[in-house]
Coordinates of C-alpha atoms and ligand atoms in Angstrom, one line a residue:
X186 CA -65.6 56.3 30.2
X187 CA -65.0 55.1 33.8
X188 CA -65.3 51.3 34.3
X189 CA -67.9 51.8 37.0
X190 CA -70.2 53.7 34.7
X191 CA -71.4 50.3 33.5
X192 CA -73.3 47.8 35.6
X193 CA -72.1 44.3 35.5
X194 CA -75.4 43.3 33.7
X195 CA -74.5 45.7 30.9
X196 CA -71.0 44.0 30.5
X197 CA -72.8 40.6 30.1
X198 CA -72.2 38.9 26.8
X199 CA -74.3 35.8 25.9
X200 CA -72.3 32.5 26.4
X201 CA -69.2 34.1 28.1
X202 CA -68.2 32.3 31.3
X203 CA -65.7 32.7 34.0
X204 CA -65.7 29.3 35.4
X205 CA -65.5 25.6 34.5
X206 CA -66.9 22.9 36.7
X207 CA -65.0 19.5 37.1
X208 CA -66.9 16.5 35.8
X209 CA -68.7 14.3 38.3
X210 CA -68.2 10.6 38.6
X211 CA -71.8 10.4 40.0
X212 CA -73.4 11.3 36.6
X213 CA -76.4 13.6 36.5
X214 CA -79.1 13.4 39.2
X215 CA -82.5 15.0 38.5
X216 CA -83.8 17.3 41.2
X217 CA -87.5 17.1 42.2
X218 CA -89.5 19.3 39.9
X219 CA -91.0 21.3 42.9
X220 CA -87.4 22.5 43.7
X221 CA -86.7 23.8 40.2
X222 CA -86.9 27.4 39.1
X223 CA -89.9 28.4 37.0
X224 CA -87.8 30.7 34.8
X225 CA -84.1 30.8 34.1
X226 CA -81.9 32.8 36.5
X227 CA -80.9 36.2 35.1
X228 CA -77.2 36.3 35.8
X229 CA -74.6 38.4 34.0
X230 CA -72.4 36.3 31.7
X231 CA -68.9 37.6 32.1
X232 CA -65.3 36.5 32.1
X233 CA -63.3 36.1 35.3
X234 CA -61.3 39.4 34.7
X235 CA -64.6 41.2 34.3
X236 CA -65.8 39.9 37.7
X237 CA -62.5 40.8 39.3
X238 CA -62.5 44.3 38.0
X239 CA -66.2 44.8 38.9
X240 CA -65.6 44.0 42.6
X241 CA -62.2 45.8 42.8
X242 CA -63.8 48.9 41.3
X243 CA -66.8 48.7 43.5
X244 CA -64.4 48.5 46.6
X245 CA -62.7 51.7 45.4
X246 CA -65.9 53.6 45.3
X247 CA -66.1 53.4 48.9
X248 CA -64.0 55.6 51.2
X249 CA -62.2 54.0 54.1
X250 CA -59.4 54.8 56.5
X251 CA -57.3 52.5 54.5
X252 CA -57.7 54.7 51.4
X253 CA -57.5 58.2 53.0
X254 CA -57.7 60.6 55.9
X255 CA -61.1 60.3 57.7
X256 CA -61.5 63.2 60.1
X257 CA -65.0 62.3 61.1
X258 CA -65.6 64.0 64.5
X259 CA -67.0 61.9 67.4
X260 CA -66.2 58.7 65.5
X261 CA -62.4 58.2 66.3
X262 CA -61.6 56.9 62.7
X263 CA -58.1 55.8 63.7
X264 CA -56.0 53.6 61.6
X265 CA -56.6 50.0 62.8
X266 CA -53.5 47.8 62.9
X267 CA -53.6 44.9 60.5
X268 CA -52.3 42.5 63.1
X269 CA -55.7 42.8 64.8
X270 CA -57.4 41.4 61.7
X271 CA -54.9 38.5 61.5
X272 CA -55.6 37.7 65.1
X273 CA -59.3 37.9 64.9
X274 CA -59.3 35.8 61.7
X275 CA -57.1 33.1 63.2
X276 CA -58.9 29.8 62.7
X277 CA -58.7 28.9 66.4
X278 CA -60.7 32.0 67.3
X279 CA -62.8 32.4 64.2
X280 CA -63.7 28.7 64.1
X281 CA -65.1 28.6 67.6
X282 CA -68.7 27.5 67.9
X283 CA -70.8 29.5 70.3
X284 CA -72.3 26.3 71.7
X285 CA -69.0 24.6 72.3
X286 CA -68.7 23.1 75.9
X287 CA -67.2 25.8 78.2
X288 CA -64.2 23.5 79.0
X289 CA -63.0 23.6 75.3
X290 CA -63.1 27.4 75.1
X291 CA -60.8 28.3 78.1
X292 CA -58.6 30.5 75.8
X293 CA -61.5 32.7 74.7
X294 CA -62.7 33.1 78.3
X295 CA -59.1 34.2 79.2
X296 CA -59.3 36.8 76.4
X297 CA -62.6 38.1 77.9
X298 CA -61.2 38.1 81.5
X299 CA -58.0 39.8 80.4
X300 CA -59.9 42.5 78.4
X301 CA -62.2 43.1 81.5
X302 CA -59.1 43.6 83.7
X303 CA -57.4 45.9 81.2
X304 CA -60.4 48.1 80.7
X305 CA -61.0 48.2 84.4
X306 CA -57.4 49.4 84.9
X307 CA -57.8 52.0 82.1
X308 CA -61.1 53.3 83.3
X309 CA -61.1 52.9 87.1
X310 CA -64.3 50.7 86.9
X311 CA -64.6 47.5 88.8
X312 CA -65.8 45.1 86.1
X313 CA -67.3 45.2 82.6
X314 CA -70.2 43.4 80.9
X315 CA -69.6 42.6 77.3
X316 CA -73.3 42.1 76.6
X317 CA -73.9 45.4 74.6
X318 CA -73.0 45.3 70.9
X319 CA -72.6 49.1 70.3
X320 CA -72.3 52.3 72.3
X321 CA -76.0 53.1 72.2
X322 CA -76.7 49.6 73.3
X323 CA -74.3 50.2 76.2
X324 CA -76.1 53.4 77.2
X325 CA -79.4 51.5 77.5
X326 CA -77.8 48.7 79.4
X327 CA -76.1 51.3 81.8
X328 CA -79.3 53.2 82.3
X329 CA -81.1 50.0 83.1
X330 CA -78.4 49.2 85.8
X331 CA -78.9 52.8 87.1
X332 CA -82.7 52.3 87.3
X333 CA -82.1 48.9 89.1
X334 CA -79.8 50.5 91.6
X335 CA -82.5 52.9 92.6
X336 CA -85.3 50.4 92.6
X337 CA -83.4 48.0 94.7
X338 CA -83.3 50.6 97.4
X339 CA -87.1 51.1 97.0
X340 CA -86.5 54.5 95.5
X341 CA -89.2 54.6 92.8
X342 CA -89.4 58.5 92.5
X343 CA -86.2 58.7 90.4
X344 CA -87.6 59.0 86.9
X345 CA -85.5 61.9 85.5
X346 CA -82.1 61.8 83.8
X347 CA -80.1 65.0 83.1
X348 CA -78.4 65.3 79.7
X349 CA -76.3 68.3 78.6
X350 CA -77.4 70.1 75.5
X351 CA -74.1 69.1 73.8
X352 CA -74.8 65.5 74.2
X353 CA -74.7 62.9 71.4
X354 CA -78.2 62.1 70.1
X355 CA -78.0 58.5 71.4
X356 CA -78.0 59.8 75.0
X357 CA -81.5 61.2 75.2
X358 CA -82.7 58.5 72.8
X359 CA -81.4 55.7 75.2
X360 CA -82.9 57.5 78.2
X361 CA -86.3 57.7 76.4
X362 CA -86.1 53.9 75.4
X363 CA -85.3 53.2 79.1
X364 CA -88.5 54.9 80.1
X365 CA -86.8 57.9 81.8
X366 CA -87.6 61.5 81.5
X367 CA -84.9 63.7 79.9
X368 CA -84.0 67.1 81.6
X369 CA -81.6 69.1 79.5
X370 CA -78.9 71.1 81.2
X371 CA -77.4 74.0 79.3
X372 CA -73.8 74.7 78.4
X373 CA -72.2 78.0 79.2
X374 CA -70.5 80.3 76.7
X375 CA -67.3 78.3 77.3
X376 CA -69.1 75.2 76.0
X377 CA -68.9 73.4 79.4
X378 CA -71.9 72.3 81.5
X379 CA -73.1 75.3 83.5
X380 CA -72.8 74.0 87.2
X381 CA -75.2 76.8 88.3
X382 CA -77.8 75.8 85.8
X383 CA -77.4 72.1 86.9
X384 CA -77.9 72.8 90.7
X385 CA -81.7 73.6 90.5
X386 CA -82.3 70.5 88.4
X387 CA -81.1 68.1 91.1
X388 CA -83.5 66.5 93.5
X389 CA -85.1 63.4 94.7
X390 CA -86.7 62.7 91.3
X391 CA -83.3 62.5 89.5
X392 CA -81.8 59.1 88.7
X393 CA -78.6 60.5 87.4
X394 CA -76.7 62.5 84.8
X395 CA -75.1 61.3 81.5
X396 CA -72.0 63.0 80.5
X397 CA -69.3 62.8 77.8
X398 CA -65.9 64.0 79.0
X399 CA -64.3 65.5 76.9
X400 CA -67.7 66.6 75.6
X401 CA -68.7 66.6 71.9
X402 CA -67.1 69.9 71.5
X403 CA -63.8 68.3 72.4
X404 CA -63.6 70.2 75.7
X405 CA -62.7 68.7 79.0
X406 CA -65.4 69.3 81.6
X407 CA -63.2 70.8 84.2
X408 CA -65.9 71.0 86.9
X409 CA -66.5 67.3 86.8
X410 CA -65.4 66.9 90.4
X411 CA -67.9 69.5 91.6
X412 CA -70.6 68.0 89.4
X413 CA -70.0 64.5 90.7
X414 CA -70.2 65.7 94.3
X415 CA -73.5 67.6 93.7
X416 CA -75.1 64.6 91.8
X417 CA -74.1 62.0 94.5
X418 CA -75.3 64.3 97.3
X419 CA -78.6 64.5 95.5
X420 CA -78.8 60.7 95.5
X421 CA -78.1 60.3 91.8
X422 CA -75.5 58.5 89.8
X423 CA -73.1 59.5 87.0
X424 CA -73.1 57.8 83.6
X425 CA -70.1 58.3 81.4
X426 CA -70.5 58.1 77.6
X427 CA -67.0 56.7 76.8
X428 CA -67.1 57.4 73.1
X429 CA -64.6 60.2 73.7
X430 CA -62.2 58.2 75.7
X431 CA -59.4 58.3 73.2
X432 CA -57.8 61.5 74.5
X433 CA -57.8 60.3 78.1
X434 CA -56.4 56.8 77.5
X435 CA -53.9 55.9 80.3
X436 CA -53.9 59.5 81.7
X437 CA -57.3 60.1 83.4
X438 CA -59.9 57.6 84.5
X439 CA -63.6 58.2 84.6
X440 CA -63.8 56.1 87.9
X441 CA -61.6 58.7 89.5
X442 CA -63.7 61.6 88.1
X443 CA -66.7 60.1 90.1
X444 CA -68.6 58.2 87.4
X445 CA -70.4 55.1 88.5
X446 CA -71.4 53.5 85.1
X447 CA -69.9 53.9 81.7
X448 CA -69.5 52.4 78.3
X449 CA -66.6 52.2 75.9
X450 CA -66.9 52.0 72.2
X451 CA -64.3 49.3 71.4
X452 CA -64.8 49.9 67.7
X453 CA -63.7 53.6 68.2
X454 CA -61.1 53.9 70.9
X455 CA -59.7 50.4 70.6
X456 CA -59.4 50.0 66.9
X457 CA -62.0 47.9 65.0
X458 CA -62.8 49.2 61.5
X459 CA -66.2 50.7 61.7
X460 CA -68.7 52.9 59.9
X461 CA -71.7 51.8 58.0
X462 CA -73.3 50.1 61.0
X463 CA -71.0 47.6 62.6
X464 CA -69.8 45.3 64.0
X465 CA -69.3 47.1 67.3
X466 CA -68.9 46.4 70.9
X467 CA -70.1 48.7 73.8
X468 CA -69.0 47.1 77.0
X469 CA -70.4 48.7 80.1
X470 CA -68.3 49.1 83.2
X471 CA -69.5 49.8 86.8
X472 CA -67.9 51.2 89.9
X473 CA -68.4 50.0 93.4
X474 CA -72.0 51.3 93.9
X475 CA -73.5 49.6 90.9
X476 CA -71.4 46.4 91.0
X477 CA -73.9 44.2 92.7
X478 CA -76.4 44.8 89.8
X479 CA -74.0 43.7 87.0
X480 CA -75.4 40.8 85.1
X481 CA -73.7 37.4 85.2
X482 CA -72.8 36.0 82.7
X483 CA -71.1 39.1 81.4
X484 CA -71.3 38.2 77.7
X485 CA -74.4 38.3 75.5
X486 CA -75.8 35.4 73.5
X487 CA -73.0 33.8 71.6
X488 CA -70.4 35.9 73.7
X489 CA -71.0 39.3 72.0
X490 CA -69.0 40.5 69.1
X491 CA -66.0 38.4 70.2
X492 CA -63.9 39.5 67.1
X493 CA -64.1 43.1 68.2
X494 CA -63.1 42.2 71.7
X495 CA -60.2 40.2 70.4
X496 CA -59.0 43.3 68.3
X497 CA -59.4 45.6 71.4
X498 CA -57.4 43.2 73.5
X499 CA -54.7 42.8 70.9
X500 CA -54.4 46.6 70.5
X501 CA -54.1 47.2 74.3
X502 CA -51.5 44.4 74.8
X503 CA -49.5 45.6 71.7
X504 CA -49.3 49.2 73.0
X505 CA -48.8 48.3 76.6
X506 CA -49.2 50.5 79.7
X507 CA -46.6 53.0 78.4
X508 CA -47.7 53.5 74.8
X509 CA -51.5 53.5 75.5
X510 CA -50.7 56.8 77.2
X511 CA -49.3 58.3 73.9
X512 CA -52.6 58.1 71.9
X513 CA -54.3 60.9 73.9
X514 CA -51.6 63.5 73.7
X515 CA -51.0 62.9 70.1
X516 CA -54.6 63.0 69.2
X517 CA -54.9 66.2 71.1
X518 CA -51.9 67.7 69.5
X519 CA -53.2 66.8 66.0
X520 CA -56.6 68.5 66.7
X521 CA -55.1 71.7 68.1
X522 CA -52.6 71.9 65.2
X523 CA -55.4 71.8 62.6
X524 CA -57.6 74.2 64.8
X525 CA -54.9 76.8 65.0
X526 CA -53.9 76.5 61.4
X527 CA -57.3 77.0 60.0
X528 CA -58.9 79.5 62.4
X529 CA -58.2 82.4 60.1
X530 CA -60.4 80.8 57.4
X531 CA -63.1 79.1 59.5
X532 CA -65.1 80.4 62.4
X533 CA -63.9 79.1 65.7
X534 CA -66.7 79.7 68.3
X535 CA -64.8 78.3 71.2
X536 CA -61.1 79.3 71.0
X537 CA -59.8 77.4 74.0
X538 CA -57.4 74.4 73.8
X539 CA -59.4 71.4 72.7
X540 CA -58.8 67.7 73.3
X541 CA -59.1 65.2 70.4
X542 CA -61.6 67.1 68.4
X543 CA -63.0 70.6 67.9
X544 CA -65.9 72.4 66.1
X545 CA -65.8 75.2 63.5
X546 CA -69.0 77.2 62.7
X547 CA -68.7 77.5 58.9
X548 CA -66.5 79.8 56.8
X549 CA -65.4 83.2 57.8
X550 CA -65.7 84.5 54.2
X551 CA -68.3 82.2 52.5
X552 CA -68.4 84.4 49.4
X553 CA -72.0 85.5 49.7
X554 CA -72.7 88.7 47.7
X555 CA -75.4 90.3 45.9
X556 CA -77.5 87.7 44.2
X557 CA -75.1 84.8 45.2
X558 CA -75.6 82.6 48.1
X559 CA -72.6 81.8 50.3
X560 CA -70.9 78.5 50.7
X561 CA -72.3 76.4 53.6
X562 CA -70.6 73.7 55.8
X563 CA -72.4 71.1 53.5
X564 CA -70.6 72.7 50.5
X565 CA -67.2 72.5 52.2
X566 CA -67.8 68.9 53.1
X567 CA -68.7 68.1 49.5
X568 CA -65.8 69.9 48.0
X569 CA -63.5 67.9 50.3
X570 CA -64.5 64.7 48.5
X571 CA -63.0 66.2 45.3
X572 CA -59.7 66.6 46.9
X573 CA -59.7 63.0 48.2
X574 CA -60.7 63.6 51.8
X575 CA -63.6 62.2 53.8
X576 CA -65.7 65.0 55.1
X577 CA -65.7 65.9 58.8
X578 CA -68.9 65.4 60.8
X579 CA -71.2 68.2 59.8
X580 CA -74.2 69.9 61.6
X581 CA -73.4 68.2 64.8
X582 CA -73.3 69.0 67.7
X583 CA -76.4 71.1 67.4
X584 CA -75.1 74.1 69.3
X585 CA -73.9 75.8 66.2
X586 CA -75.7 76.3 62.9
X587 CA -72.8 75.5 60.6
X588 CA -71.0 72.9 62.8
X589 CA -68.0 71.2 61.2
X590 CA -66.4 68.8 63.6
X591 CA -62.9 67.6 63.0
X592 CA -61.2 64.7 64.8
X593 CA -57.8 63.7 63.2
X594 CA -56.8 61.0 65.7
X595 CA -53.3 60.1 66.7
X596 CA -52.5 57.9 63.7
X597 CA -52.0 60.6 61.0
X598 CA -48.5 61.9 60.0
X599 CA -47.6 65.6 60.0
X600 CA -47.5 65.5 56.3
X601 CA -51.1 64.3 56.0
X602 CA -52.3 66.9 58.5
X603 CA -50.4 69.7 56.5
X604 CA -52.0 68.5 53.2
X605 CA -55.4 68.5 54.8
X606 CA -54.9 72.0 56.1
X607 CA -53.6 73.2 52.8
X608 CA -56.8 71.7 51.1
X609 CA -59.2 73.3 53.6
X610 CA -57.4 76.7 53.1
X611 CA -57.8 76.2 49.2
X612 CA -61.6 75.5 49.7
X613 CA -61.9 78.6 51.8
X614 CA -60.2 80.6 49.0
X615 CA -62.5 79.1 46.5
X616 CA -65.6 80.0 48.4
X617 CA -64.5 83.6 48.8
X618 CA -63.9 83.9 45.1
X619 CA -66.8 81.9 43.6
X620 CA -69.0 79.9 46.0
X621 CA -70.7 78.2 43.0
X622 CA -67.5 76.0 42.7
X623 CA -68.5 74.6 46.1
X624 CA -72.3 74.6 45.5
X625 CA -71.7 72.1 42.6
X626 CA -69.3 69.9 44.4
X627 CA -68.4 67.0 44.4
X628 CA -67.3 67.3 40.7
X629 CA -65.1 64.2 40.5
X630 CA -67.0 61.6 42.8
X631 CA -68.9 58.7 41.3
X632 CA -72.1 60.2 42.7
X633 CA -72.8 64.0 42.9
X634 CA -75.4 65.2 45.4
X635 CA -78.2 62.8 46.0
X636 CA -81.5 64.0 47.3
X637 CA -80.5 63.3 50.9
X638 CA -84.0 63.1 52.3
X639 CA -85.2 60.6 49.6
X640 CA -82.0 58.7 49.8
X641 CA -82.4 58.2 53.5
X642 CA -86.2 57.5 53.4
X643 CA -86.4 55.4 50.3
X644 CA -83.0 53.9 49.7
X645 CA -82.6 52.0 46.5
X646 CA -80.2 49.2 47.6
X647 CA -80.2 47.2 44.4
X648 CA -80.2 48.1 40.7
Ligands
PLP188 C1 -70.4 57.1 68.6 C2 -71.1 57.7 69.8 C3 -72.2 57.1 70.5 C4 -72.9 55.9 70.0 O1 -72.1 54.8 69.7 P1 -72.5 53.6 68.7 O2 -71.4 52.6 68.9 O3 -72.4 54.3 67.4 O4 -73.8 53.1 69.1 C5 -72.6 57.7 71.7 N1 -71.9 58.9 72.1 C6 -71.0 59.5 71.4 C7 -70.3 60.7 72.0 C8 -70.5 59.0 70.2 O5 -69.6 59.5 69.6

């Protein structure tokens, strides 16, 4: 039996304890009766070692980048150097009180200013605000700046924002929350924004365009110079979703591509452990045009997620100007290596050189035959768990029905990539032989296949 098959309540044994309290010199003091519980507290009675094993086992039921390779596309699950944690946890930073007088927190202000300058140098923006606490929050902030830019000029007709069909779901969602109307622009067969399809969409009612470059297929939008020219000529602005900044670090700057406003996901590109909802930081940078509308002060209530900003600053200073440039080429090399190694087993809809990530469209031989359904992308993802790997992003982007989006990042060794490739090939062979092996996966994980809809709509978060 595995230890985690039992709840800690089931390990409880009446009268067993894991602690002893020191005696008090003050004697016993009775609490007012209205503060007392009406019934005894139902707590498990266990020894110290049971408690330690309980929490240690729980920690191992979770998958993290510290336990294994995590090729989740669009999320940049790179290894996060432990020195960052040490710095963020330093009592002189962690112990700061948000309401401390400004003259006592000069060091923290220096970190914020230093990070602002570093990010401006990396992106070609003028300044950043650290108000937003996630990428999506940054998108909303950036779009509000875009709207303000137009309104300040008395231009009230610009109510539309153009979003490519390959965009991350947060892009149209943020535009909708901002009260803008979303106009979709199609991608061509090469996976890039179709400039000819864009032209007729531009006009005096367009506030701007939101783009990710490289886009969510991991492809560099090579026509970005032409797109920027067209959008600016039409009076619009360009918003850059910086979640995919990793492959461009120190090489290419959104500001030089013509973008006016952008966000960065510090928790992705600049190394903060993430997943499961936070903490994040989505600073928004602006170029010359939008600079007058940037909010002062540049940090949110209680100075944003300062710990994330510290980690990002430590990461940038540690790598320095020279080594920051290494992340992109290495991440790009890793992605292309996996793509080329697996394209005989998995359908590769766009065969060109990718940047940091790429998308397969399911298995080439999914094992479907008379009376037997083939293995899907979901089945491949579940089977990977049996082999100790986190699944890639699946069914996103929406351009392909069986999308399987892989982003290895720059931090994995060749041996890890080779092992992952071998496992992916093995899974493809299993599917061809007997897809039922995959249909039943995972076979070794603590939880098999939950009913995903029920699990999402009615999560049971406690026993
Ligand atoms: C992650 C991501 C976002 C949203 O960022 P959050 O920090 O999760 O809010 C937006 N766009 C792209 C392309 C992303 O990968």
